[in-house]
Coordinates of C-alpha atoms and ligand atoms in Angstrom, one line a residue:
Chain A
M167 CA 58.1 90.4 101.2
G168 CA 59.3 87.2 102.9
Y169 CA 60.1 83.9 101.1
S170 CA 58.3 80.8 102.3
G171 CA 56.7 77.6 100.9
L172 CA 53.3 79.2 101.1
R173 CA 54.6 82.1 99.0
V174 CA 55.9 79.8 96.3
I175 CA 52.6 78.1 96.1
K176 CA 50.7 81.4 95.9
E177 CA 53.1 82.7 93.2
A178 CA 52.7 79.5 91.3
L179 CA 49.0 79.9 91.2
T180 CA 49.1 83.6 90.2
G181 CA 51.7 83.3 87.4
H182 CA 54.7 84.4 89.4
R183 CA 53.8 88.0 88.9
G184 CA 54.5 88.9 92.6
W185 CA 58.3 88.4 92.7
G186 CA 60.3 91.6 92.8
P187 CA 64.1 92.3 92.7
A188 CA 65.8 90.9 95.9
W189 CA 67.6 94.2 96.5
R190 CA 67.5 97.8 95.3
D191 CA 70.0 99.0 92.7
A192 CA 71.1 102.0 94.9
A193 CA 72.8 105.1 93.6
P194 CA 75.6 106.5 95.8
K195 CA 74.7 109.3 98.3
A196 CA 77.2 112.0 99.2
Q197 CA 77.8 110.8 102.8
Y198 CA 77.5 107.6 104.8
D199 CA 78.4 106.6 108.4
Y200 CA 80.0 103.4 107.1
V201 CA 81.4 102.7 103.6
I202 CA 82.3 99.0 103.0
I203 CA 84.5 98.4 100.0
G204 CA 83.9 95.1 98.2
G205 CA 80.6 93.3 97.6
G206 CA 81.9 89.8 98.1
G207 CA 80.6 87.5 100.8
H208 CA 82.5 89.2 103.6
G209 CA 81.6 92.8 102.6
L210 CA 77.9 92.0 102.3
A211 CA 77.9 90.0 105.6
T212 CA 79.6 92.9 107.3
A213 CA 77.0 95.3 106.1
Y214 CA 74.2 93.0 107.2
Y215 CA 75.5 92.4 110.8
L216 CA 76.4 96.1 111.1
A217 CA 72.9 97.1 110.2
K218 CA 71.2 94.5 112.2
E219 CA 73.3 93.7 115.3
F220 CA 75.1 96.8 116.1
R221 CA 73.3 100.0 115.3
Q222 CA 71.0 101.8 112.8
A223 CA 73.3 103.7 110.6
R224 CA 73.7 104.9 107.0
I225 CA 75.7 102.1 105.4
A226 CA 76.9 101.5 101.8
V227 CA 78.6 98.6 100.1
L228 CA 80.7 99.7 97.1
E229 CA 81.4 97.0 94.5
K230 CA 83.5 97.6 91.4
G231 CA 81.7 94.9 89.3
W232 CA 78.6 93.1 90.4
I233 CA 78.1 91.5 93.8
G234 CA 79.2 87.9 94.0
G235 CA 81.5 88.2 90.9
G236 CA 84.6 87.7 93.0
N237 CA 85.8 84.8 95.0
V238 CA 82.5 84.3 96.7
G239 CA 81.2 83.1 93.4
R240 CA 84.3 81.1 92.4
N241 CA 85.0 78.9 95.4
T242 CA 84.4 75.3 96.0
T243 CA 81.8 76.0 98.7
I244 CA 83.3 74.0 101.6
I245 CA 82.6 74.9 105.2
R246 CA 84.3 73.4 108.2
S247 CA 85.9 74.3 111.5
N248 CA 88.7 71.8 111.7
Y249 CA 91.6 74.1 112.7
L250 CA 94.2 73.4 115.3
L251 CA 95.4 76.8 116.7
D252 CA 93.8 78.8 119.4
G253 CA 93.8 82.0 117.3
N254 CA 91.7 80.2 114.6
E255 CA 89.5 77.5 116.0
P256 CA 87.1 79.5 118.1
F257 CA 86.6 81.9 115.1
Y258 CA 85.9 79.1 112.6
E259 CA 83.6 77.3 115.1
F260 CA 81.7 80.5 115.6
S261 CA 81.3 80.7 111.9
L262 CA 80.0 77.2 111.6
K263 CA 77.4 77.9 114.3
L264 CA 76.3 81.0 112.3
W265 CA 76.0 78.9 109.1
E266 CA 73.8 76.5 111.0
G267 CA 71.2 79.2 111.6
L268 CA 71.9 81.3 108.5
E269 CA 69.0 80.4 106.3
Q270 CA 66.4 81.2 109.0
E271 CA 68.3 84.3 109.9
L272 CA 68.3 85.6 106.3
N273 CA 65.1 84.1 105.2
Y274 CA 67.0 82.8 102.2
N275 CA 67.7 79.3 101.0
A276 CA 71.5 79.1 100.9
M277 CA 71.5 75.3 100.6
V278 CA 73.6 74.8 103.7
S279 CA 74.3 71.1 103.6
Q280 CA 76.1 69.5 106.6
R281 CA 77.1 66.5 104.6
G282 CA 80.4 66.1 106.5
I283 CA 84.0 66.5 105.6
L284 CA 86.6 63.7 105.8
N285 CA 90.3 64.3 105.9
L286 CA 92.1 61.1 104.9
I287 CA 95.0 59.8 106.9
H288 CA 97.9 58.0 105.1
S289 CA 100.6 57.4 107.7
D290 CA 100.9 56.8 111.5
A291 CA 102.5 60.2 112.0
Q292 CA 99.6 61.8 110.2
R293 CA 97.1 60.0 112.4
D294 CA 98.9 61.4 115.5
A295 CA 98.7 64.9 114.1
F296 CA 95.0 64.5 113.2
I297 CA 94.2 63.1 116.7
R298 CA 95.8 66.2 118.2
R299 CA 93.8 68.4 115.8
G300 CA 90.5 66.6 116.7
N301 CA 91.2 67.1 120.4
A302 CA 91.9 70.8 119.8
M303 CA 88.6 71.0 117.9
M304 CA 86.6 69.4 120.7
L305 CA 88.2 71.6 123.3
N306 CA 86.8 74.5 121.4
G307 CA 83.3 73.0 121.2
A308 CA 83.5 71.6 117.6
D309 CA 82.8 68.0 116.7
A310 CA 85.5 65.6 115.5
D311 CA 85.4 61.9 114.8
L312 CA 88.4 59.6 114.1
L313 CA 87.3 57.0 111.6
S314 CA 88.9 53.6 110.9
T315 CA 89.7 52.4 107.3
E316 CA 86.7 50.0 107.7
Q317 CA 84.3 52.8 108.5
I318 CA 85.6 54.8 105.6
K319 CA 85.2 51.9 103.2
A320 CA 81.6 51.5 104.3
R321 CA 80.8 55.1 103.4
Y322 CA 83.1 55.5 100.4
P323 CA 83.5 52.0 98.9
F324 CA 85.2 53.4 95.8
L325 CA 88.3 54.9 97.5
N326 CA 91.6 53.2 96.8
V327 CA 92.5 52.3 100.4
D328 CA 95.3 50.0 99.3
N329 CA 97.2 52.5 97.1
A330 CA 100.8 51.2 97.3
R331 CA 102.3 54.6 98.0
F332 CA 99.5 56.4 100.0
P333 CA 97.3 53.7 101.6
I334 CA 94.3 55.1 103.5
K335 CA 94.9 54.5 107.2
G336 CA 91.8 56.2 108.5
G337 CA 90.4 59.7 108.6
L338 CA 89.4 62.6 110.7
A339 CA 85.7 63.5 110.1
Q340 CA 83.8 66.6 111.0
H341 CA 80.2 65.6 110.5
R342 CA 78.9 69.2 110.9
G343 CA 81.1 70.4 108.0
G344 CA 79.8 70.4 104.5
T345 CA 78.9 72.7 101.6
V346 CA 76.8 75.8 100.9
R347 CA 75.6 77.3 97.7
H348 CA 78.1 80.1 97.3
D349 CA 76.2 82.6 95.1
A350 CA 73.2 82.3 97.4
V351 CA 75.3 83.4 100.3
A352 CA 76.1 86.7 98.5
W353 CA 72.5 87.1 97.4
G354 CA 71.0 86.2 100.8
Y355 CA 73.2 88.6 102.7
A356 CA 72.6 91.3 100.0
R357 CA 68.9 90.9 100.3
A358 CA 68.9 90.9 104.1
A359 CA 71.2 93.9 104.3
D360 CA 69.1 95.8 101.8
R361 CA 66.0 95.2 103.9
H362 CA 67.9 96.8 106.8
G363 CA 68.4 99.9 104.6
V364 CA 72.0 99.2 103.3
D365 CA 72.7 100.7 99.9
I366 CA 74.4 98.2 97.7
I367 CA 76.1 100.1 94.9
Q368 CA 77.4 98.1 92.0
N369 CA 79.8 99.2 89.2
C370 CA 81.4 101.5 91.7
E371 CA 85.2 101.1 91.9
V372 CA 87.1 102.7 94.7
T373 CA 90.0 104.5 93.1
G374 CA 91.4 106.4 96.1
F375 CA 91.0 107.5 99.7
R376 CA 90.4 110.9 101.1
I377 CA 92.8 111.2 104.0
E378 CA 93.1 114.4 106.0
N379 CA 95.5 114.7 109.0
G380 CA 95.9 111.0 109.3
T381 CA 92.1 110.3 109.2
C382 CA 90.2 108.8 106.3
T383 CA 87.1 110.9 105.6
G384 CA 85.9 109.2 102.4
V385 CA 86.7 107.4 99.2
E386 CA 87.1 108.5 95.6
T387 CA 85.2 106.2 93.2
S388 CA 84.3 105.8 89.6
R389 CA 80.9 107.3 90.6
G390 CA 82.3 110.3 92.4
V391 CA 83.5 111.1 95.9
I392 CA 81.7 109.5 98.8
G393 CA 82.2 110.7 102.3
A394 CA 82.3 108.3 105.2
G395 CA 82.6 108.2 109.0
K396 CA 84.4 104.9 108.7
V397 CA 85.8 103.1 105.7
A398 CA 86.0 99.3 105.7
A399 CA 88.2 97.6 103.1
C400 CA 87.1 94.1 102.3
V401 CA 88.3 93.2 98.8
A402 CA 90.0 89.8 99.3
G403 CA 92.4 89.2 96.4
S404 CA 92.6 92.9 95.5
S405 CA 93.7 93.9 99.1
S406 CA 97.2 95.1 98.2
R407 CA 96.0 97.0 95.1
L408 CA 93.4 98.8 97.2
M409 CA 95.5 99.6 100.3
E410 CA 98.4 100.8 98.2
K411 CA 96.1 103.8 97.4
A412 CA 96.2 104.6 101.1
G413 CA 100.0 104.2 101.1
M414 CA 100.0 100.8 102.9
R415 CA 102.0 97.7 102.1
L416 CA 100.5 94.5 103.4
P417 CA 101.7 91.1 104.6
I418 CA 100.0 89.6 101.6
E419 CA 100.8 88.2 98.2
S420 CA 98.0 87.6 95.6
H421 CA 98.0 84.1 94.1
V422 CA 95.7 82.2 91.8
L423 CA 93.8 79.1 92.9
Q424 CA 92.0 76.9 90.4
A425 CA 89.0 74.8 90.7
F426 CA 87.3 72.2 88.5
V427 CA 83.9 70.6 87.9
S428 CA 83.2 67.4 86.1
E429 CA 80.2 66.5 84.0
G430 CA 77.0 65.8 86.0
L431 CA 76.9 62.3 87.5
K432 CA 74.5 60.3 89.6
P433 CA 74.9 60.8 93.3
L434 CA 78.0 59.0 94.4
L435 CA 80.0 61.2 96.8
P436 CA 77.9 61.7 100.0
G437 CA 80.3 64.2 101.7
V438 CA 83.5 66.2 101.2
I439 CA 86.8 64.2 101.0
T440 CA 90.4 65.5 101.1
F441 CA 93.5 63.6 100.2
G442 CA 96.1 63.8 103.0
A443 CA 99.3 63.1 101.0
G444 CA 98.9 65.6 98.2
H445 CA 96.6 68.4 97.3
F446 CA 93.2 67.2 96.2
Y447 CA 89.7 67.7 97.7
C448 CA 86.3 66.9 96.2
S449 CA 82.6 67.1 96.8
Q450 CA 79.6 66.5 94.6
S451 CA 77.3 69.4 93.8
D452 CA 73.5 69.0 93.9
K453 CA 73.5 69.2 90.1
G454 CA 75.8 66.1 90.1
G455 CA 79.1 67.6 89.1
L456 CA 82.2 66.6 91.0
V457 CA 83.6 69.9 92.3
F458 CA 87.3 69.6 93.1
G459 CA 90.5 71.5 93.6
G460 CA 94.0 71.4 95.0
D461 CA 97.0 73.7 95.5
I462 CA 97.4 77.3 94.4
D463 CA 99.6 77.8 91.4
G464 CA 102.3 79.3 93.6
Y465 CA 103.4 82.5 91.9
N466 CA 102.0 86.1 92.3
S467 CA 99.0 86.5 90.0
Y468 CA 96.0 88.7 89.4
A469 CA 95.1 86.9 86.2
Q470 CA 92.1 84.8 87.5
R471 CA 93.3 81.9 85.5
G472 CA 96.0 79.3 86.2
N473 CA 98.3 77.0 84.3
L474 CA 98.4 73.4 83.3
P475 CA 100.9 71.9 85.8
V476 CA 98.5 72.4 88.7
I477 CA 95.6 70.9 86.7
E478 CA 97.8 67.8 86.2
D479 CA 98.9 67.7 89.8
V480 CA 95.3 68.0 91.1
C481 CA 94.1 65.3 88.8
E482 CA 96.9 63.0 89.8
G483 CA 96.0 63.5 93.4
G484 CA 92.4 62.6 92.6
M485 CA 93.4 59.5 90.7
A486 CA 95.5 58.3 93.6
I487 CA 92.6 57.9 96.0
F488 CA 89.6 58.0 93.7
P489 CA 90.5 56.0 90.5
M490 CA 87.1 56.1 89.0
L491 CA 87.4 59.9 88.6
G492 CA 89.4 59.0 85.5
R493 CA 86.2 58.0 83.7
A494 CA 84.5 61.4 84.3
R495 CA 85.0 64.3 81.9
L496 CA 86.2 67.6 83.1
L497 CA 83.6 70.2 82.2
R498 CA 85.2 73.5 83.4
S499 CA 88.1 74.9 85.3
W500 CA 88.5 78.5 86.5
G501 CA 90.6 80.6 88.8
G502 CA 90.3 83.2 91.5
I503 CA 92.8 85.5 93.2
M504 CA 93.7 84.6 96.8
D505 CA 94.9 87.1 99.3
M506 CA 97.7 84.8 100.7
S507 CA 99.0 86.2 104.0
M508 CA 102.4 85.6 105.5
D509 CA 101.2 83.1 108.1
G510 CA 98.1 81.7 106.3
S511 CA 95.7 83.4 108.6
P512 CA 93.5 86.5 108.1
I513 CA 93.5 90.1 109.4
I514 CA 90.5 91.9 110.8
D515 CA 91.9 95.1 112.3
R516 CA 92.2 98.9 112.4
T517 CA 94.9 100.5 110.3
H518 CA 97.3 103.2 111.4
I519 CA 95.0 105.7 109.5
G520 CA 92.0 106.8 111.6
G521 CA 88.7 105.7 110.4
L522 CA 90.2 103.1 107.9
Y523 CA 89.7 99.4 108.7
F524 CA 91.0 96.3 107.0
N525 CA 89.6 92.8 106.5
G526 CA 91.7 90.4 104.3
G527 CA 94.3 87.7 104.0
W528 CA 91.7 84.9 103.8
C529 CA 93.9 82.8 101.6
Y530 CA 92.0 79.9 100.0
G531 CA 89.7 79.4 103.0
G532 CA 87.6 82.5 103.4
F533 CA 84.3 81.2 102.2
K534 CA 83.6 79.2 105.4
A535 CA 84.6 82.3 107.4
T536 CA 82.0 84.6 105.7
P537 CA 79.4 84.8 108.5
A538 CA 82.0 85.1 111.4
S539 CA 84.1 87.5 109.3
G540 CA 81.2 89.8 108.7
F541 CA 80.1 89.6 112.3
A542 CA 83.5 90.2 113.7
Y543 CA 84.3 93.0 111.3
A544 CA 80.9 94.7 112.1
H545 CA 81.8 94.4 115.8
L546 CA 85.1 96.1 115.2
L547 CA 83.6 98.8 113.1
A548 CA 80.8 99.5 115.6
T549 CA 82.7 99.3 118.8
D550 CA 86.4 99.8 117.9
S551 CA 87.3 96.7 119.8
P552 CA 87.9 93.3 118.3
H553 CA 85.2 90.5 118.6
K554 CA 86.4 87.9 121.1
T555 CA 86.8 85.2 118.4
A556 CA 88.9 87.4 116.1
A557 CA 91.2 89.1 118.6
A558 CA 94.3 87.4 117.3
Y559 CA 93.8 88.7 113.7
R560 CA 95.9 91.8 114.1
F561 CA 98.3 93.5 111.8
D562 CA 101.0 93.7 114.4
R563 CA 101.2 90.0 115.0
F564 CA 104.0 89.7 112.5
A565 CA 106.2 92.3 114.2
R566 CA 105.4 90.8 117.6
G567 CA 106.2 87.2 116.6
R568 CA 102.6 86.0 117.2
M569 CA 102.0 84.4 113.9
I570 CA 99.0 82.0 113.5
D571 CA 100.7 79.5 111.2
E572 CA 98.5 76.4 111.0
K573 CA 100.9 74.6 108.7
G574 CA 104.1 75.8 110.3
M575 CA 105.5 77.0 107.0
G576 CA 106.9 80.4 108.0
N577 CA 106.6 83.7 106.0
Q578 CA 106.3 82.0 102.6
P579 CA 102.7 82.7 101.4
N580 CA 102.7 80.0 98.6
L581 CA 103.4 77.3 101.2
H582 CA 100.3 77.9 103.3
Chain B
M326 CA 104.9 79.1 81.6
L327 CA 108.3 78.9 80.0
I328 CA 111.2 80.6 81.7
D329 CA 114.0 81.5 79.2
H330 CA 117.0 80.6 81.4
P331 CA 120.0 82.8 80.5
I332 CA 122.3 79.7 80.5
L333 CA 120.0 76.7 79.7
G334 CA 117.4 78.3 77.4
P335 CA 113.6 77.9 77.7
R336 CA 112.6 75.6 80.7
D337 CA 109.2 74.7 82.0
S338 CA 108.4 76.8 85.1
S339 CA 107.5 73.6 87.0
E340 CA 111.2 72.8 87.3
F341 CA 111.5 75.9 89.4
V342 CA 110.5 76.9 93.0
Y343 CA 109.0 80.3 93.3
K344 CA 110.6 82.4 96.0
G345 CA 108.7 85.7 95.8
D346 CA 109.6 89.4 95.3
A347 CA 113.2 90.0 94.0
A348 CA 113.5 92.8 96.5
L349 CA 114.4 90.0 98.9
I350 CA 117.9 90.3 97.4
R351 CA 118.3 93.5 99.4
R352 CA 118.6 92.0 102.9
P353 CA 118.9 94.8 105.5
D354 CA 122.0 95.5 107.4
W355 CA 121.6 93.8 110.8
Q356 CA 123.8 96.5 112.4
A357 CA 121.6 99.5 111.2
P358 CA 120.1 101.4 114.0
D359 CA 116.6 100.6 112.7
A360 CA 117.4 97.0 111.8
L361 CA 114.4 95.7 113.6
E362 CA 111.9 97.8 111.6
Q363 CA 113.8 97.0 108.4
F364 CA 113.7 93.3 109.0
I365 CA 109.9 93.3 109.9
D366 CA 109.4 95.1 106.5
Y367 CA 111.8 92.7 104.7
G368 CA 110.3 89.6 106.2
Y369 CA 106.6 90.4 106.1
L370 CA 105.5 93.3 103.9
R371 CA 105.3 93.0 100.1
D372 CA 104.4 95.4 97.2
N373 CA 102.4 92.7 95.5
P374 CA 101.7 94.8 92.4
A375 CA 99.2 94.1 89.6
G376 CA 101.5 94.4 86.6
L377 CA 105.2 94.0 86.2
H378 CA 106.8 92.1 89.1
R379 CA 110.5 91.2 89.5
E380 CA 110.6 87.9 91.3
L381 CA 113.0 85.1 92.3
W382 CA 112.7 81.7 90.8
F383 CA 115.1 78.9 92.0
H384 CA 115.9 76.2 89.5
E385 CA 115.7 73.4 92.0
Q386 CA 115.2 70.6 89.4
G387 CA 117.8 72.0 87.0
D388 CA 121.1 73.8 87.5
R389 CA 120.1 75.2 91.0
S390 CA 120.7 78.7 89.9
W391 CA 118.6 81.6 91.2
L392 CA 116.9 83.8 88.6
V393 CA 115.3 87.2 88.6
V394 CA 112.2 87.0 86.3
T395 CA 110.3 90.0 85.3
R396 CA 106.7 88.9 84.7
D397 CA 103.3 90.6 84.4
T398 CA 101.1 89.4 87.1
T399 CA 97.9 90.2 85.2
T400 CA 98.9 88.2 82.1
H401 CA 101.7 85.9 83.3
E402 CA 103.8 87.2 80.4
I403 CA 107.6 87.0 81.1
T404 CA 109.6 89.9 79.7
S405 CA 113.1 89.4 81.1
V406 CA 115.1 86.7 82.8
E407 CA 118.5 87.4 84.6
L408 CA 120.7 85.4 86.8
A409 CA 120.1 86.6 90.4
R410 CA 123.8 86.6 90.9
D411 CA 124.3 89.2 88.2
V412 CA 121.5 91.4 89.6
A413 CA 123.0 91.1 93.1
R414 CA 126.5 92.0 91.8
K415 CA 125.2 95.0 89.9
E416 CA 123.7 96.2 93.2
G417 CA 127.1 95.6 94.9
R418 CA 125.8 92.8 97.1
S419 CA 127.5 89.6 96.0
R420 CA 131.2 89.0 95.7
Ligands
LIG1823 C1 88.9 78.3 93.3 C2 88.6 78.7 94.7 C3 88.1 77.8 95.6 C4 87.9 78.1 97.0 N1 87.4 77.2 97.8 C5 87.1 77.5 99.1 C6 86.4 76.6 99.9 O1 86.1 75.5 99.5 N2 86.1 77.0 101.2 C7 86.5 78.2 101.7 O2 86.2 78.5 102.8 N3 87.0 79.1 100.9 C8 87.3 78.8 99.6 N4 87.9 79.8 98.8 C9 88.2 81.1 99.3 C10 87.0 82.1 99.4 O3 86.3 82.1 98.2 C11 87.6 83.5 99.7 O4 88.5 83.5 100.7 C12 86.4 84.5 100.0 O5 85.4 84.4 99.1 C13 87.0 85.9 100.1 O6 86.0 86.8 100.6 P1 84.9 87.6 99.7 O7 83.8 86.6 99.4 O8 84.5 88.8 100.4 O9 85.7 87.9 98.4 P2 85.2 88.4 96.9 O10 84.0 87.7 96.5 O11 86.4 88.3 96.0 O12 84.9 89.9 97.2 C14 85.8 91.0 97.0 C15 85.0 92.0 96.2 O13 85.7 93.3 96.2 C16 85.6 93.8 94.9 N5 86.6 94.9 94.7 C17 87.9 94.7 94.5 N6 88.5 95.9 94.4 C18 87.6 96.9 94.5 C19 87.6 98.3 94.5 N7 88.7 99.0 94.3 N8 86.4 98.9 94.7 C20 85.3 98.3 94.9 N9 85.2 96.9 94.9 C21 86.3 96.2 94.7 C22 85.7 92.7 94.0 O14 85.1 93.0 92.7 C23 85.0 91.6 94.7 O15 83.6 91.4 94.3 C24 88.1 79.5 97.4 C25 88.6 80.4 96.5 C26 88.8 80.1 95.1 C27 89.2 81.1 94.1

């Protein structure tokens, strides 16, 4: 049954007895047309678009824990399309457009909030770089707005614009950027996929691949062997661990990224702000907590927790632009495992093994990509050709020297 | 994390710069017939294991030595620290 305001009123008057589970707890069948490994945002979105846009087929999502327990439930929920390079910007703008219609599409309140994102500028050189980025965004149909220090002061009067070392000289705003309730994205896609007949199978870890004569015919799991026409890996931070079972080495290192939330405060931060001279970004959740983060810890990790030096660094960055942050108490910090690629950009591609596909390398920015990643991956799975916005996300770009390196850092994953 | 530097004793990991998998010590021979494939592998592909990982740490804010640290990526526990120079020499790489 659909969700609506009328339904809420009706349920309220009848003791809320009509609500059922949002998706079935499916048991694995012996054979599917498509098996998607990983019940994060990307895996669930892929299943949804595959079932809806491309064809009616037997589709399963296999998740080793519970859906939404990975990075989709750990991120800082920022969406934006403020990229510079041709390989990236059309993809992220496509994603932002999908976010704009997502709640109607899924009939699910994902709290998509286009409160705007503001990247602060601290030097003349940085202003030049941001103007260039803004122009690239507009050429790709995105919105970008260069703000003066005065305009920023009017919206964010508490920012320390006169910091002696990193004065705020302006900012690049994307007003259509913002935040989305991350858990609701997993749940919304899960419910919508389930309604299109997708089996969402939890507590089902993929432990190996069935590969015969160079073709993948299924997966071994903690709940038995499952046959598949096509197998689609989509496990973010666990990418190398999973693909190793198919004998593949990836252009990926796994790193831990931490995030933080303060005690609940009255509304004070209307949009998302990012510090341009260090690593700090912040938004305020609807519950009032300041949600913020910064750099990855910088060493290979699967531990889902980080260390103190980064906490100190993030808080110092925050204090530099936002001194009143020092009066708020830190409530919680946590970590998630990032699939950091060699050029900082993702991969959505076939592998050299027939019937086996790969989606990963999202680094610390894959939440905003969720709708487009699912759409493009579904397109690839259904048609065996890349979606036009994701055509650059190939495995062979490293060998061919066609890196998509937004930051110009080279093949050093911890610098992206 | 504390890294027990073979010369200087325990040092905070934030004095170091992390440089990735210690397999990078084994740079391919540029004259090998398959040098191109080997360099693509060397430059871009990683084992990225969950568990014990041998990795390079550069003591940039210390004595500028390069270390090979063996660390568990699932717990961050460090079990051995060697000078990268010694490791490379043992493999016959450095003179
Ligand atoms: C602290 C933090 C802050 C972030 N902030 C942002 C942000 O503000 N904006 C943004 O765009 N991005 C952000 N990200 C990045 C974003 O969260 C990820 O890039 C994105 O969620 C990854 O895709 P996913 O949702 O599919 O991953 P996940 O939710 O991690 O899904 C992968 C799933 O695969 C499952 N799995 C793994 N191995 C197996 C197996 N063998 N068998 C079966 N299942 C398996 C896992 O259990 C997991 O549920 C942040 C990440 C973190 C950790």
